[in-house]
Amino acid sequence: MTYRDFWNHLTTIYDEGEAKAVARMVYEVRFGLSWTDLCIGKDTQLSADNQTELQEILRRLLQKEPVQYVLGQADFCGRTFLVNEHVLIPRPETEELIQWFLEVRSYLGESEEGHILDIGTGSGCIAITLAAMYPNAHVTAWDISPEALDVAKVNAGRRHVSVTFQQVDILAPSLPTPHSSLTTIISNPPYIADHERATMEANVLEYEPATALFVPDEDPLLFYRAIATYGQTALQPGGWLYFEINPLYVNELCELLRVMRFHRIETKEDQFGKQRFIRAQRS
């Protein structure tokens, strides 16, 4: 099977451009073939074993399994992270949250030290990225899933950064006391309401962990409320909350934070023009 054969098969589930992009990713990551290699026909020189592996990859992709899970890795902020079915695939929107955090921190002239807590760390992509950028900061990462924490710990080891990982349920009645004053809580918590499942792609619904995605229709701000409540006492005065959010509930979340006496509340659009991020400061 050639590169052309491979992406042609994928057009049954992707448009042509995306099929070609997925195919290029497979050939590069799994078989070390660059775009130039594909152009000069090196895809025709794969061994019999590699062809067998390629067939298996195609089988999984045609079942709508995300290519990142098939390959076991995803890129985030210029770094490669291991991923599997226990963690969400890092998204470009979350990269924008990181970029906003960095821009604001630089503009405000905030110290590169301090204590940052990432709640719902998953693959560890947020915590590990920030630990790499701020080696003098103390970075802690929580997740309810021990399997997700196992993935995050491996990723931290691969990037040679120091992150304190803890298995914590933010909805639990008793939460750990930070060993030092928190300067920032950053989180991409579950925020997709159950009723939105009907409009979502099968590759997300059938493969990514539901506990990291969905919230009840009757309480879409469940995790934001819990995190902000924790932040009321755990954050040092002047400390910040940074959230990735569901645009459907931006007004309700702003009001919740105001009622909880956070101030300097600001929202930001993502690259698609959706209100995707919010930050607020503890008074």
Short mmCIF file of C-alpha atoms in Angstrom, two decimals:
data_model
loop_
_atom_site.label_atom_id
_atom_site.label_comp_id
_atom_site.label_asym_id
_atom_site.label_seq_id
_atom_site.Cartn_x
_atom_site.Cartn_y
_atom_site.Cartn_z
CA MET A 1 0.00 0.00 0.00
CA THR A 2 1.36 3.40 -0.98
CA TYR A 3 0.84 6.78 0.63
CA ARG A 4 -1.71 7.61 -2.06
CA ASP A 5 -3.58 4.35 -1.43
CA PHE A 6 -3.53 5.06 2.29
CA TRP A 7 -5.01 8.54 2.17
CA ASN A 8 -7.53 7.50 -0.48
CA HIS A 9 -8.92 4.91 1.95
CA LEU A 10 -9.19 7.63 4.60
CA THR A 11 -11.41 9.82 2.43
CA THR A 12 -14.31 7.61 3.48
CA ILE A 13 -14.19 9.33 6.90
CA TYR A 14 -12.15 12.52 6.30
CA ASP A 15 -12.18 15.18 3.62
CA GLU A 16 -9.24 14.93 1.23
CA GLY A 17 -7.09 17.56 2.93
CA GLU A 18 -7.47 16.01 6.37
CA ALA A 19 -6.96 12.50 4.99
CA LYS A 20 -3.64 13.57 3.48
CA ALA A 21 -2.58 15.29 6.71
CA VAL A 22 -3.39 12.20 8.80
CA ALA A 23 -1.55 10.00 6.33
CA ARG A 24 1.53 12.22 6.41
CA MET A 25 1.50 12.10 10.21
CA VAL A 26 1.36 8.31 10.17
CA TYR A 27 4.22 7.93 7.71
CA GLU A 28 6.39 10.46 9.53
CA VAL A 29 5.77 9.36 13.13
CA ARG A 30 5.61 5.60 12.64
CA PHE A 31 7.98 5.07 9.71
CA GLY A 32 10.21 8.16 9.76
CA LEU A 33 9.31 9.24 6.23
CA SER A 34 9.20 12.99 5.59
CA TRP A 35 7.07 14.71 2.97
CA THR A 36 10.13 14.78 0.72
CA ASP A 37 10.55 11.02 1.18
CA LEU A 38 6.94 10.49 0.15
CA CYS A 39 7.40 12.68 -2.93
CA ILE A 40 10.32 10.59 -4.15
CA GLY A 41 8.52 7.29 -3.59
CA LYS A 42 10.10 5.92 -0.43
CA ASP A 43 6.65 4.85 0.73
CA THR A 44 6.93 2.01 -1.80
CA GLN A 45 10.00 0.66 -0.01
CA LEU A 46 8.40 -0.26 3.30
CA SER A 47 9.18 -3.76 4.54
CA ALA A 48 6.56 -6.48 4.75
CA ASP A 49 6.37 -6.00 8.53
CA ASN A 50 5.87 -2.26 8.08
CA GLN A 51 3.14 -2.88 5.53
CA THR A 52 1.39 -5.17 8.00
CA GLU A 53 1.62 -2.45 10.65
CA LEU A 54 0.29 0.10 8.15
CA GLN A 55 -2.73 -2.09 7.47
CA GLU A 56 -3.45 -2.30 11.19
CA ILE A 57 -3.15 1.47 11.56
CA LEU A 58 -5.55 1.94 8.66
CA ARG A 59 -8.02 -0.50 10.23
CA ARG A 60 -8.06 1.49 13.47
CA LEU A 61 -8.36 4.83 11.70
CA LEU A 62 -11.29 3.58 9.62
CA GLN A 63 -13.04 2.77 12.90
CA LYS A 64 -12.72 6.52 13.63
CA GLU A 65 -10.13 6.09 16.36
CA PRO A 66 -8.20 9.39 16.64
CA VAL A 67 -4.83 9.27 14.94
CA GLN A 68 -3.17 10.54 18.14
CA TYR A 69 -4.33 7.44 20.02
CA VAL A 70 -3.31 5.17 17.17
CA LEU A 71 0.17 6.68 17.17
CA GLY A 72 0.27 7.14 20.94
CA GLN A 73 1.33 10.76 20.85
CA ALA A 74 0.16 14.33 20.29
CA ASP A 75 1.90 17.68 19.95
CA PHE A 76 1.28 20.57 22.33
CA CYS A 77 3.10 23.90 22.48
CA GLY A 78 6.01 22.55 20.47
CA ARG A 79 6.43 19.41 22.59
CA THR A 80 5.35 15.82 22.00
CA PHE A 81 3.26 14.13 24.69
CA LEU A 82 2.33 10.50 25.06
CA VAL A 83 -1.44 9.97 25.01
CA ASN A 84 -3.80 7.02 25.33
CA GLU A 85 -7.46 6.37 25.96
CA HIS A 86 -7.15 7.52 29.59
CA VAL A 87 -6.37 11.15 28.70
CA LEU A 88 -7.83 13.81 26.45
CA ILE A 89 -5.95 14.64 23.29
CA PRO A 90 -4.39 18.10 23.76
CA ARG A 91 -6.21 20.72 21.70
CA PRO A 92 -4.99 23.87 19.92
CA GLU A 93 -7.46 25.89 21.99
CA THR A 94 -5.65 24.84 25.17
CA GLU A 95 -2.40 26.03 23.62
CA GLU A 96 -4.10 29.42 23.31
CA LEU A 97 -4.91 29.34 27.03
CA ILE A 98 -1.23 28.79 27.77
CA GLN A 99 -0.24 31.62 25.42
CA TRP A 100 -2.69 34.00 27.10
CA PHE A 101 -1.34 33.07 30.52
CA LEU A 102 2.22 33.74 29.37
CA GLU A 103 1.31 37.06 27.74
CA VAL A 104 -0.56 38.34 30.79
CA ARG A 105 2.14 37.21 33.17
CA SER A 106 4.79 38.99 31.10
CA TYR A 107 2.68 42.16 30.79
CA LEU A 108 2.05 42.29 34.53
CA GLY A 109 5.71 41.65 35.25
CA GLU A 110 4.87 38.75 37.52
CA SER A 111 7.66 36.68 39.01
CA GLU A 112 8.66 33.45 37.31
CA GLU A 113 8.55 31.85 40.74
CA GLY A 114 5.40 31.05 42.69
CA HIS A 115 3.11 28.05 42.86
CA ILE A 116 0.93 26.98 39.91
CA LEU A 117 -1.79 24.34 40.23
CA ASP A 118 -3.20 22.57 37.16
CA ILE A 119 -6.53 20.92 37.98
CA GLY A 120 -7.58 18.03 35.71
CA THR A 121 -4.13 17.58 34.25
CA GLY A 122 -4.81 14.55 32.00
CA SER A 123 -1.67 14.02 29.92
CA GLY A 124 0.06 16.72 31.95
CA CYS A 125 0.42 18.96 28.92
CA ILE A 126 -0.44 22.20 30.76
CA ALA A 127 1.55 21.53 33.92
CA ILE A 128 4.59 20.18 32.09
CA THR A 129 4.63 23.06 29.59
CA LEU A 130 4.51 25.62 32.38
CA ALA A 131 7.13 23.77 34.43
CA ALA A 132 9.44 23.82 31.40
CA MET A 133 8.87 27.53 30.85
CA TYR A 134 9.12 28.46 34.54
CA PRO A 135 11.74 26.17 36.07
CA ASN A 136 11.82 28.26 39.26
CA ALA A 137 8.10 27.86 39.87
CA HIS A 138 6.55 25.06 41.89
CA VAL A 139 4.01 23.27 39.69
CA THR A 140 1.40 20.89 41.06
CA ALA A 141 -1.03 18.86 38.94
CA TRP A 142 -4.20 17.11 40.06
CA ASP A 143 -6.34 14.48 38.39
CA ILE A 144 -8.99 12.10 39.64
CA SER A 145 -7.76 9.31 37.35
CA PRO A 146 -4.74 7.24 38.43
CA GLU A 147 -4.33 6.04 34.84
CA ALA A 148 -4.15 9.63 33.60
CA LEU A 149 -1.59 10.47 36.29
CA ASP A 150 0.54 7.53 35.16
CA VAL A 151 0.61 9.01 31.65
CA ALA A 152 1.39 12.50 32.97
CA LYS A 153 4.27 11.23 35.12
CA VAL A 154 5.84 9.51 32.12
CA ASN A 155 5.48 12.71 30.10
CA ALA A 156 7.12 14.76 32.86
CA GLY A 157 10.01 12.32 32.96
CA ARG A 158 10.44 12.52 29.20
CA ARG A 159 10.59 16.33 29.38
CA HIS A 160 12.87 16.32 32.45
CA VAL A 161 10.71 18.73 34.45
CA SER A 162 9.63 18.74 38.07
CA VAL A 163 5.87 18.53 38.67
CA THR A 164 4.14 17.31 41.83
CA PHE A 165 1.32 14.98 40.74
CA GLN A 166 -1.54 14.17 43.09
CA GLN A 167 -4.68 12.08 42.74
CA VAL A 168 -7.37 14.52 43.83
CA ASP A 169 -11.09 14.80 43.13
CA ILE A 170 -11.88 18.53 43.04
CA LEU A 171 -15.49 17.67 43.93
CA ALA A 172 -14.46 15.96 47.17
CA PRO A 173 -15.50 17.65 50.43
CA SER A 174 -11.91 17.79 51.70
CA LEU A 175 -9.02 18.97 49.51
CA PRO A 176 -5.26 19.15 50.09
CA THR A 177 -3.81 22.29 51.57
CA PRO A 178 -1.09 23.71 49.30
CA HIS A 179 2.36 23.50 50.85
CA SER A 180 2.99 27.06 49.65
CA SER A 181 0.78 29.96 48.60
CA LEU A 182 -0.86 29.41 45.25
CA THR A 183 -0.26 32.20 42.76
CA THR A 184 -2.25 30.60 39.91
CA ILE A 185 -4.86 27.91 39.37
CA ILE A 186 -5.21 26.94 35.72
CA SER A 187 -7.68 24.39 34.44
CA ASN A 188 -9.35 22.92 31.39
CA PRO A 189 -12.09 21.06 33.31
CA PRO A 190 -14.98 19.03 31.93
CA TYR A 191 -17.37 21.58 30.40
CA ILE A 192 -19.43 19.95 27.63
CA ALA A 193 -23.07 19.59 28.67
CA ASP A 194 -24.67 16.19 28.16
CA HIS A 195 -27.14 17.55 25.60
CA GLU A 196 -24.23 18.52 23.33
CA ARG A 197 -23.31 14.88 22.74
CA ALA A 198 -25.73 14.73 19.80
CA THR A 199 -23.62 17.17 17.78
CA MET A 200 -20.21 15.66 18.54
CA GLU A 201 -18.03 13.50 16.32
CA ALA A 202 -17.82 9.76 16.91
CA ASN A 203 -14.02 9.87 17.27
CA VAL A 204 -14.50 11.96 20.43
CA LEU A 205 -17.57 10.24 21.85
CA GLU A 206 -16.34 6.69 21.36
CA TYR A 207 -12.69 7.09 22.31
CA GLU A 208 -11.91 10.03 24.58
CA PRO A 209 -12.63 9.67 28.34
CA ALA A 210 -16.14 10.88 29.09
CA THR A 211 -15.26 11.87 32.67
CA ALA A 212 -12.86 14.48 31.28
CA LEU A 213 -15.44 15.89 28.86
CA PHE A 214 -18.98 16.02 30.17
CA VAL A 215 -21.00 17.75 32.87
CA PRO A 216 -24.69 17.37 33.73
CA ASP A 217 -27.11 19.59 31.82
CA GLU A 218 -28.55 20.79 35.12
CA ASP A 219 -25.17 21.98 36.44
CA PRO A 220 -22.81 22.95 33.60
CA LEU A 221 -20.64 25.08 35.93
CA LEU A 222 -20.08 22.21 38.37
CA PHE A 223 -16.30 22.12 38.10
CA TYR A 224 -15.80 25.87 37.77
CA ARG A 225 -17.73 26.43 40.98
CA ALA A 226 -15.70 23.79 42.82
CA ILE A 227 -12.37 25.15 41.57
CA ALA A 228 -13.28 28.76 42.30
CA THR A 229 -14.48 27.79 45.80
CA TYR A 230 -11.12 26.16 46.44
CA GLY A 231 -9.38 29.19 44.99
CA GLN A 232 -11.17 31.52 47.42
CA THR A 233 -9.01 30.20 50.24
CA ALA A 234 -6.09 28.42 48.55
CA LEU A 235 -5.05 31.26 46.24
CA GLN A 236 -2.95 33.97 47.79
CA PRO A 237 -4.53 37.44 47.69
CA GLY A 238 -4.08 38.71 44.15
CA GLY A 239 -3.73 35.17 42.79
CA TRP A 240 -5.35 34.22 39.49
CA LEU A 241 -7.77 31.70 38.06
CA TYR A 242 -7.36 30.78 34.38
CA PHE A 243 -10.00 28.60 32.72
CA GLU A 244 -10.80 27.13 29.34
CA ILE A 245 -14.59 27.38 29.10
CA ASN A 246 -17.72 26.45 27.20
CA PRO A 247 -18.82 29.55 25.22
CA LEU A 248 -22.46 28.65 25.91
CA TYR A 249 -22.06 29.48 29.59
CA VAL A 250 -19.65 32.43 29.57
CA ASN A 251 -22.16 34.91 31.02
CA GLU A 252 -23.21 32.54 33.79
CA LEU A 253 -19.58 31.88 34.68
CA CYS A 254 -18.73 35.58 34.79
CA GLU A 255 -21.65 36.15 37.14
CA LEU A 256 -20.62 33.19 39.31
CA LEU A 257 -17.11 34.61 39.71
CA ARG A 258 -18.48 38.06 40.54
CA VAL A 259 -20.76 36.60 43.21
CA MET A 260 -17.77 34.73 44.62
CA ARG A 261 -15.94 38.07 44.92
CA PHE A 262 -13.34 37.54 42.24
CA HIS A 263 -12.51 40.68 40.32
CA ARG A 264 -10.67 41.80 37.15
CA ILE A 265 -12.73 39.18 35.33
CA GLU A 266 -11.79 39.03 31.65
CA THR A 267 -12.80 36.74 28.80
CA LYS A 268 -10.93 36.01 25.59
CA GLU A 269 -11.93 34.56 22.25
CA ASP A 270 -10.18 31.61 20.65
CA GLN A 271 -8.93 31.57 17.06
CA PHE A 272 -12.44 30.72 15.87
CA GLY A 273 -14.03 33.76 17.51
CA LYS A 274 -15.64 31.85 20.39
CA GLN A 275 -15.46 33.02 24.00
CA ARG A 276 -13.19 30.21 25.11
CA PHE A 277 -11.14 31.53 28.03
CA ILE A 278 -11.64 33.46 31.25
CA ARG A 279 -9.40 34.73 34.00
CA ALA A 280 -10.22 36.26 37.35
CA GLN A 281 -8.26 37.52 40.34
CA ARG A 282 -8.77 36.81 43.99
CA SER A 283 -9.35 40.11 45.75
#
